[in-house]
Tab-separated table of C-alpha atoms in Angstrom:
chain	number	residue	atom	x	y	z
E	2	MET	CA	1.499	-12.731	-10.061
E	3	GLU	CA	0.400	-11.454	-6.706
E	4	ARG	CA	-2.972	-9.871	-6.042
E	5	GLU	CA	-3.693	-7.391	-3.269
E	6	ASP	CA	-7.163	-6.233	-2.304
E	7	TYR	CA	-7.178	-2.525	-1.513
E	8	PHE	CA	-10.023	-0.452	-0.214
E	9	PHE	CA	-9.145	3.179	-0.741
E	10	GLY	CA	-11.304	5.751	0.949
E	11	GLU	CA	-14.150	5.440	3.404
E	12	GLY	CA	-14.380	2.221	5.347
E	13	GLN	CA	-15.269	0.878	8.741
E	14	THR	CA	-11.695	0.578	10.044
E	15	SER	CA	-9.503	3.074	11.829
E	16	ASP	CA	-7.871	3.652	8.423
E	17	SER	CA	-11.072	5.331	7.207
E	18	LYS	CA	-9.546	8.752	7.922
E	19	LYS	CA	-6.485	7.993	5.791
E	20	ILE	CA	-5.839	9.187	2.275
E	21	TYR	CA	-4.329	6.779	-0.219
E	22	ALA	CA	-2.347	8.237	-3.081
E	23	LEU	CA	0.213	7.408	-5.723
E	24	VAL	CA	2.993	9.955	-6.286
E	25	ILE	CA	5.012	9.661	-9.487
E	26	TYR	CA	7.664	12.022	-10.724
E	27	ASP	CA	10.221	12.784	-13.395
E	28	ILE	CA	12.663	15.382	-12.068
E	29	VAL	CA	15.605	16.316	-14.297
E	30	ASP	CA	18.028	17.638	-11.653
E	31	ASN	CA	19.716	14.738	-9.803
E	32	ARG	CA	20.145	16.604	-6.528
E	33	LYS	CA	16.541	17.827	-6.455
E	34	ARG	CA	15.233	14.364	-7.442
E	35	THR	CA	17.213	12.699	-4.645
E	36	LYS	CA	15.968	15.214	-2.081
E	37	PHE	CA	12.368	14.784	-3.261
E	38	ALA	CA	12.652	10.987	-2.941
E	39	LYS	CA	13.967	11.396	0.617
E	40	ILE	CA	10.973	13.594	1.470
E	41	LEU	CA	8.562	11.025	-0.007
E	42	GLU	CA	10.174	8.207	2.014
E	43	GLY	CA	8.812	9.997	5.083
E	44	TYR	CA	5.281	9.768	3.696
E	45	GLY	CA	5.080	6.309	2.163
E	46	ASN	CA	6.674	3.381	0.383
E	47	ARG	CA	8.753	3.475	-2.764
E	48	ILE	CA	7.191	1.107	-5.294
E	49	GLN	CA	9.252	2.108	-8.335
E	50	LYS	CA	12.350	4.255	-8.817
E	51	SER	CA	10.124	7.313	-9.276
E	52	GLY	CA	6.904	6.158	-7.656
E	53	PHE	CA	5.572	6.067	-4.096
E	54	GLU	CA	2.376	4.801	-2.474
E	55	VAL	CA	1.255	6.866	0.509
E	56	LYS	CA	-1.378	6.255	3.185
E	57	ILE	CA	-1.548	9.310	5.403
E	58	SER	CA	-3.898	11.616	7.286
E	59	THR	CA	-5.639	14.487	5.521
E	60	ARG	CA	-3.421	16.985	7.352
E	61	LYS	CA	-0.223	15.240	6.211
E	62	PHE	CA	-1.585	14.880	2.685
E	63	GLU	CA	-2.107	18.651	2.547
E	64	LYS	CA	1.426	19.159	3.899
E	65	LEU	CA	2.798	16.905	1.152
E	66	LEU	CA	0.887	18.821	-1.532
E	67	ASN	CA	2.297	22.091	-0.187
E	68	GLU	CA	5.889	20.751	-0.313
E	69	ILE	CA	5.752	19.535	-3.915
E	70	PRO	CA	5.918	22.854	-5.846
E	71	LYS	CA	9.444	23.668	-4.637
E	72	PHE	CA	10.710	20.495	-6.350
E	73	CYS	CA	9.045	21.062	-9.724
E	74	SER	CA	10.482	23.288	-12.454
E	75	SER	CA	9.138	23.769	-15.967
E	76	MET	CA	11.289	20.785	-17.070
E	77	ASP	CA	9.875	18.406	-14.423
E	78	THR	CA	6.672	16.441	-13.921
E	79	ILE	CA	5.157	15.458	-10.581
E	80	ARG	CA	1.734	13.811	-10.341
E	81	VAL	CA	-0.308	12.828	-7.310
E	82	TYR	CA	-3.176	10.407	-7.875
E	83	ARG	CA	-5.573	10.334	-4.937
E	84	ILE	CA	-7.239	6.924	-4.937
E	85	SER	CA	-10.626	6.030	-3.472
E	86	GLY	CA	-13.120	3.203	-3.698
E	87	GLN	CA	-12.734	-0.553	-4.079
E	88	ASN	CA	-9.659	-1.480	-6.106
E	89	LEU	CA	-7.389	-4.382	-6.854
E	90	VAL	CA	-3.671	-4.081	-7.392
E	91	TYR	CA	-1.952	-6.780	-9.418
E	92	LYS	CA	1.800	-6.892	-9.101
E	93	TRP	CA	4.698	-8.970	-10.293
E	94	GLY	CA	8.310	-9.110	-9.167
E	95	LYS	CA	10.164	-7.737	-6.190
E	96	ASP	CA	8.143	-6.214	-3.340
E	97	ASP	CA	10.120	-3.883	-1.097
E	98	SER	CA	7.066	-2.174	0.357
E	99	LYS	CA	6.823	-1.751	4.087
E	100	THR	CA	3.782	-0.846	6.112
E	101	GLN	CA	4.025	2.612	7.583
E	102	ASP	CA	1.591	4.874	9.384
E	103	ASP	CA	1.993	8.642	9.511
E	104	LEU	CA	5.779	8.740	9.842
E	105	ILE	CA	7.563	11.726	8.379
E	106	ILE	CA	11.357	11.784	8.433
E	107	LEU	CA	12.929	15.174	7.855
């Protein structure tokens, strides 16, 4: 087991203006799901097959929220959990996460 201390939200560092969020999705159409994953790779790190952690500016967070509806039909589910406050993340297994700041690949 690995433990990571996270502080999501206001802090004293330069990251205090960043928004932390978890994006999870279940998209039925393979092509649309693949395209959505590619979009999310520009915002954050894939932590599961259908889950991403993002740490981005407020402006980019709003841009992400505006992009999501075009990928979601009545058969799909996309959720964005904005995280704030003092938290701990416990994780087991493979860690492919990379640190990334405000990079969007289109």
